[in-house]
Amino acid sequence: MRIAEELGLRVSPRLRVVALTGAGISLESGVPIFRGEGSMWEIPEARRLASRAGPPWNTRGTWEYYEWRRGLVSRCKPNPAHYALAEMEEYFEDFCLITQNVDGLHSRAGSRRVLELHGSMWRGRCLECGRVIELPETPLKALPPLCACGRPLRPDVVQFGEPIDPAVLSSALAACRSAELFLVVGTSAVVYPAAQMPLIAIESGARAVEINPNPTPLTPFMSLSIRGRAAESLPRLWKELLSSASA
Ligand code: OAD
């Protein structure tokens, strides 16, 4: 049976689709994940630099850690999973991409509207005047980089225990409540509020599909779990959905 049929969905540009992504979608691009095999903490340099990063997050030590990560990501390219999501945004009239990733690979793949729950490593934020500044170049000329007001910037990345931008969060939650199809790709689903989002969508009537080589706490709630790697499984799912589309 076709997947759309199995899910009880009629695929058309009017289908309301939400995708939530996590670090696993970027692993095949070469960006390490946070937990388990292939994680960043298997790299001694990452552990060493991370140990010197910390509040108030606008210090040289924090930026040395982020420059290491930014340098690594700048050498990576989006993979077919990122491109599949960019294509979905083109096809579906009401498509929302929510990511926990701070690597910017969705935008580099062509996704135009990305709700970055945890911010972006390609921006800095001023603790004094609140300005948010794009920092696309790496390596930076000076660490920490300075705001236009002369104060040191911090990375515009949400750290554990910090709140998510309320505008980003409320847009994400609104999308979850109206989704008909919810894709969960490459997240261990242990960090909140992201982990709650698929459940909100399911409670509101969405059909949910997880793509992950490993089971997660969300797996029991899924309409379909695809045990595979995102770069292979997501383009395949997208092709399959598109092939059953009606005008
Ligand atoms: P994790 O590192 O916790 O989880 C990565 C997930 O990707 C795991 O469930 C893996 O099984 C899965 N995975 C591995 N290879 C994959 C592949 N090829 N294709 C698809 N999935 C694969 O990453 P997140 O769930 O994103 O927060 O972590 C959530 C948050 O925890 C991060 O945004 C970060 C971190 O602390 C902050 O920095 C605030």
Short mmCIF file of C-alpha atoms and ligand atoms in Angstrom, two decimals:
data_model
loop_
_atom_site.label_atom_id
_atom_site.label_comp_id
_atom_site.label_asym_id
_atom_site.label_seq_id
_atom_site.Cartn_x
_atom_site.Cartn_y
_atom_site.Cartn_z
CA MET A 1 0.00 0.00 0.00
CA ARG A 2 1.13 3.55 -0.72
CA ILE A 3 2.31 5.52 2.32
CA ALA A 4 -0.25 8.32 1.86
CA GLU A 5 -3.02 5.75 1.71
CA GLU A 6 -1.62 3.96 4.73
CA LEU A 7 -1.63 7.27 6.62
CA GLY A 8 -5.12 8.14 5.39
CA LEU A 9 -3.88 11.34 3.74
CA ARG A 10 -4.70 12.92 0.41
CA VAL A 11 -1.51 14.51 -0.87
CA SER A 12 -1.99 17.85 -2.60
CA PRO A 13 -0.43 21.32 -2.29
CA ARG A 14 -3.18 22.05 0.24
CA LEU A 15 -2.02 19.40 2.72
CA ARG A 16 -0.72 21.18 5.84
CA VAL A 17 2.73 19.80 6.59
CA VAL A 18 5.15 20.46 9.44
CA ALA A 19 8.67 19.06 9.73
CA LEU A 20 10.69 19.08 12.94
CA THR A 21 14.38 18.40 12.50
CA GLY A 22 17.24 17.66 14.87
CA ALA A 23 20.96 17.09 14.66
CA GLY A 24 20.55 13.69 12.94
CA ILE A 25 19.53 15.37 9.67
CA SER A 26 22.93 17.06 9.45
CA LEU A 27 25.03 14.05 10.51
CA GLU A 28 25.43 12.85 6.94
CA SER A 29 26.61 16.33 6.00
CA GLY A 30 29.42 15.83 8.51
CA VAL A 31 28.03 17.80 11.46
CA PRO A 32 28.32 15.75 14.66
CA ILE A 33 25.19 15.07 16.74
CA PHE A 34 24.90 15.70 20.51
CA ARG A 35 24.07 12.27 21.89
CA GLY A 36 25.22 8.72 21.18
CA GLU A 37 27.39 7.39 18.38
CA GLY A 38 28.80 10.12 16.13
CA SER A 39 28.40 12.73 18.84
CA MET A 40 30.47 15.85 19.23
CA TRP A 41 31.71 14.69 22.60
CA GLU A 42 33.73 11.93 20.95
CA ILE A 43 35.97 14.72 19.60
CA PRO A 44 38.55 15.75 22.25
CA GLU A 45 38.91 19.27 20.79
CA ALA A 46 35.15 19.86 21.10
CA ARG A 47 35.21 18.73 24.73
CA ARG A 48 38.19 20.92 25.51
CA LEU A 49 36.73 24.03 23.89
CA ALA A 50 33.21 23.50 25.27
CA SER A 51 34.60 23.30 28.79
CA ARG A 52 35.80 26.91 28.42
CA ALA A 53 32.48 28.22 27.08
CA GLY A 54 29.84 29.41 29.50
CA PRO A 55 27.77 32.26 30.93
CA PRO A 56 27.58 35.12 30.19
CA TRP A 57 28.35 33.57 26.77
CA ASN A 58 29.97 36.73 25.35
CA THR A 59 33.49 35.70 26.25
CA ARG A 60 36.48 34.75 24.13
CA GLY A 61 36.29 31.18 25.47
CA THR A 62 32.69 30.79 24.27
CA TRP A 63 33.55 32.17 20.85
CA GLU A 64 36.56 29.86 20.48
CA TYR A 65 34.17 26.93 20.94
CA TYR A 66 31.65 28.42 18.49
CA GLU A 67 34.34 29.28 15.95
CA TRP A 68 35.40 25.65 16.03
CA ARG A 69 31.81 24.60 15.34
CA ARG A 70 31.29 27.33 12.72
CA GLY A 71 34.49 26.32 10.94
CA LEU A 72 33.40 22.69 10.91
CA VAL A 73 29.93 23.51 9.53
CA SER A 74 31.35 25.90 6.92
CA ARG A 75 33.16 22.90 5.40
CA CYS A 76 29.91 20.87 5.27
CA LYS A 77 27.23 20.92 2.59
CA PRO A 78 23.49 20.34 2.89
CA ASN A 79 22.51 16.75 2.07
CA PRO A 80 19.53 15.32 0.14
CA ALA A 81 17.34 15.45 3.28
CA HIS A 82 17.82 19.21 3.59
CA TYR A 83 17.05 19.60 -0.13
CA ALA A 84 13.92 17.44 0.13
CA LEU A 85 12.54 19.78 2.80
CA ALA A 86 13.31 22.82 0.65
CA GLU A 87 11.37 21.17 -2.20
CA MET A 88 8.46 20.46 0.13
CA GLU A 89 8.30 24.13 1.07
CA GLU A 90 7.95 24.94 -2.64
CA TYR A 91 5.22 22.36 -3.19
CA PHE A 92 3.01 22.70 -0.12
CA GLU A 93 1.17 25.99 0.30
CA ASP A 94 1.19 25.66 4.08
CA PHE A 95 4.52 24.15 5.08
CA CYS A 96 6.40 24.86 8.27
CA LEU A 97 9.97 23.81 8.98
CA ILE A 98 10.92 23.81 12.65
CA THR A 99 14.52 22.99 13.48
CA GLN A 100 16.52 22.55 16.66
CA ASN A 101 19.70 22.89 14.62
CA VAL A 102 21.81 26.00 14.74
CA ASP A 103 23.97 25.05 11.74
CA GLY A 104 22.07 26.99 9.04
CA LEU A 105 22.11 24.05 6.60
CA HIS A 106 18.37 24.26 5.92
CA SER A 107 18.74 27.81 4.64
CA ARG A 108 21.77 26.85 2.60
CA ALA A 109 19.66 24.11 0.97
CA GLY A 110 17.11 26.72 -0.08
CA SER A 111 14.52 26.60 2.71
CA ARG A 112 13.22 30.14 2.93
CA ARG A 113 11.24 30.08 6.14
CA VAL A 114 12.88 28.19 8.98
CA LEU A 115 11.79 28.43 12.61
CA GLU A 116 15.11 28.07 14.41
CA LEU A 117 14.03 27.07 17.91
CA HIS A 118 17.57 27.15 19.29
CA GLY A 119 18.83 30.11 17.29
CA SER A 120 21.73 30.18 14.87
CA MET A 121 25.51 29.95 15.17
CA TRP A 122 25.69 32.44 12.29
CA ARG A 123 24.36 35.33 14.36
CA GLY A 124 25.53 37.21 17.44
CA ARG A 125 23.38 38.97 20.01
CA CYS A 126 24.25 41.89 22.27
CA LEU A 127 23.48 41.49 25.95
CA GLU A 128 23.50 45.27 26.35
CA CYS A 129 21.43 46.72 23.51
CA GLY A 130 19.74 43.52 22.25
CA ARG A 131 20.92 43.92 18.62
CA VAL A 132 21.10 40.72 16.60
CA ILE A 133 23.90 40.75 14.05
CA GLU A 134 24.62 38.38 11.16
CA LEU A 135 28.10 36.86 11.39
CA PRO A 136 28.45 34.81 8.21
CA GLU A 137 32.26 34.85 8.02
CA THR A 138 34.50 32.41 9.82
CA PRO A 139 37.13 32.79 11.18
CA LEU A 140 36.02 36.04 12.79
CA LYS A 141 38.53 38.88 12.85
CA ALA A 142 38.31 39.36 16.61
CA LEU A 143 37.05 37.25 19.49
CA PRO A 144 34.63 38.07 20.95
CA PRO A 145 33.07 39.96 18.01
CA LEU A 146 31.73 43.36 18.96
CA CYS A 147 28.28 44.88 18.60
CA ALA A 148 27.77 48.26 16.90
CA CYS A 149 27.42 49.63 20.46
CA GLY A 150 30.93 48.40 21.24
CA ARG A 151 29.97 45.59 23.65
CA PRO A 152 30.91 41.95 23.09
CA LEU A 153 28.31 39.81 21.35
CA ARG A 154 27.26 36.36 22.44
CA PRO A 155 26.27 33.63 19.95
CA ASP A 156 22.54 33.93 19.18
CA VAL A 157 22.06 30.36 20.34
CA VAL A 158 19.67 29.21 23.05
CA GLN A 159 21.58 27.55 25.86
CA PHE A 160 20.10 24.98 28.23
CA GLY A 161 17.66 26.57 30.62
CA GLU A 162 17.21 29.68 28.47
CA PRO A 163 13.85 30.59 26.95
CA ILE A 164 13.11 30.22 23.26
CA ASP A 165 12.23 33.40 21.36
CA PRO A 166 8.49 33.75 22.10
CA ALA A 167 7.61 34.71 18.51
CA VAL A 168 9.41 31.65 17.13
CA LEU A 169 7.81 29.39 19.73
CA SER A 170 4.28 30.65 19.16
CA SER A 171 4.60 30.30 15.36
CA ALA A 172 5.88 26.74 15.83
CA LEU A 173 3.08 25.80 18.21
CA ALA A 174 0.42 27.28 15.92
CA ALA A 175 1.80 25.21 13.02
CA CYS A 176 1.78 22.07 15.18
CA ARG A 177 -1.89 22.57 16.06
CA SER A 178 -2.98 22.84 12.44
CA ALA A 179 -0.70 20.19 10.88
CA GLU A 180 -2.20 17.26 9.00
CA LEU A 181 1.16 15.57 8.39
CA PHE A 182 4.02 15.94 10.88
CA LEU A 183 7.52 14.72 10.00
CA VAL A 184 10.03 14.17 12.80
CA VAL A 185 13.54 13.83 11.39
CA GLY A 186 16.77 13.07 13.21
CA THR A 187 15.97 14.12 16.74
CA SER A 188 16.41 12.12 19.93
CA ALA A 189 13.27 13.92 21.20
CA VAL A 190 14.57 14.46 24.71
CA VAL A 191 14.84 18.26 24.69
CA TYR A 192 11.75 20.33 25.39
CA PRO A 193 9.71 22.07 24.12
CA ALA A 194 10.69 20.56 20.74
CA ALA A 195 9.98 17.03 21.95
CA GLN A 196 6.42 18.02 22.85
CA MET A 197 5.61 19.44 19.42
CA PRO A 198 4.87 16.18 17.58
CA LEU A 199 2.58 15.18 20.45
CA ILE A 200 0.68 18.47 20.21
CA ALA A 201 0.25 17.87 16.48
CA ILE A 202 -0.91 14.28 17.01
CA GLU A 203 -3.42 15.37 19.67
CA SER A 204 -4.71 17.93 17.19
CA GLY A 205 -5.27 15.20 14.59
CA ALA A 206 -2.02 15.05 12.60
CA ARG A 207 -0.54 11.86 11.23
CA ALA A 208 3.11 11.66 12.29
CA VAL A 209 6.08 10.01 10.62
CA GLU A 210 9.46 9.62 12.26
CA ILE A 211 12.73 9.12 10.37
CA ASN A 212 15.54 7.97 12.62
CA PRO A 213 17.85 4.94 12.59
CA ASN A 214 17.04 4.50 16.29
CA PRO A 215 13.81 4.47 18.29
CA THR A 216 13.01 7.53 20.41
CA PRO A 217 10.52 8.32 23.19
CA LEU A 218 8.16 9.52 20.42
CA THR A 219 8.25 6.25 18.47
CA PRO A 220 5.21 4.67 20.20
CA PHE A 221 3.06 7.66 19.18
CA MET A 222 3.98 7.64 15.49
CA SER A 223 1.67 6.61 12.66
CA LEU A 224 4.78 5.39 10.87
CA SER A 225 8.41 4.97 11.93
CA ILE A 226 11.04 4.73 9.23
CA ARG A 227 14.24 3.23 10.61
CA GLY A 228 16.70 4.81 8.27
CA ARG A 229 19.12 7.62 7.64
CA ALA A 230 17.59 10.98 6.80
CA ALA A 231 19.62 11.60 3.62
CA GLU A 232 18.20 8.42 2.11
CA SER A 233 14.82 7.97 3.74
CA LEU A 234 13.46 11.51 3.58
CA PRO A 235 13.95 12.03 -0.20
CA ARG A 236 12.45 8.55 -0.73
CA LEU A 237 9.42 9.42 1.41
CA TRP A 238 9.01 12.75 -0.38
CA LYS A 239 9.17 11.07 -3.80
CA GLU A 240 6.67 8.48 -2.69
CA LEU A 241 4.24 11.12 -1.33
CA LEU A 242 4.57 13.18 -4.48
CA SER A 243 3.86 10.17 -6.67
CA SER A 244 0.49 9.73 -4.98
CA ALA A 245 -0.41 13.41 -5.21
CA SER A 246 -3.69 14.58 -6.65
CA ALA A 247 -4.04 17.91 -8.39
P1 OAD B 1 20.67 14.44 19.40
O1 OAD B 1 22.13 14.35 19.22
O2 OAD B 1 20.12 14.36 20.77
O3 OAD B 1 19.94 13.28 18.56
C1 OAD B 1 20.28 13.00 17.25
C2 OAD B 1 19.31 11.97 16.71
O4 OAD B 1 19.66 11.74 15.36
C3 OAD B 1 19.34 10.61 17.43
O5 OAD B 1 18.02 10.20 17.75
C4 OAD B 1 19.96 9.69 16.40
O6 OAD B 1 19.44 8.37 16.47
C5 OAD B 1 19.51 10.35 15.11
N1 OAD B 1 20.32 10.04 13.93
C6 OAD B 1 21.60 9.58 13.86
N2 OAD B 1 21.99 9.44 12.59
C7 OAD B 1 20.93 9.84 11.83
C8 OAD B 1 20.71 9.91 10.42
N3 OAD B 1 21.66 9.60 9.55
N4 OAD B 1 19.50 10.33 10.01
C9 OAD B 1 18.51 10.66 10.88
N5 OAD B 1 18.68 10.60 12.21
C10 OAD B 1 19.86 10.20 12.68
O7 OAD B 1 20.18 15.77 18.64
P2 OAD B 1 18.86 16.62 18.85
O8 OAD B 1 17.67 15.75 19.09
O9 OAD B 1 18.80 17.59 17.74
O10 OAD B 1 20.22 21.95 22.02
O11 OAD B 1 19.21 17.40 20.18
C11 OAD B 1 18.33 18.36 20.66
C12 OAD B 1 19.08 19.49 21.29
O12 OAD B 1 19.98 18.99 22.28
C13 OAD B 1 19.99 20.27 20.36
O13 OAD B 1 19.32 21.24 19.58
C14 OAD B 1 20.93 20.93 21.31
C15 OAD B 1 21.23 19.74 22.19
O14 OAD B 1 21.68 20.03 23.42
C16 OAD B 1 20.81 23.10 22.31
O15 OAD B 1 21.93 23.37 21.95
C17 OAD B 1 19.96 24.04 23.12
#
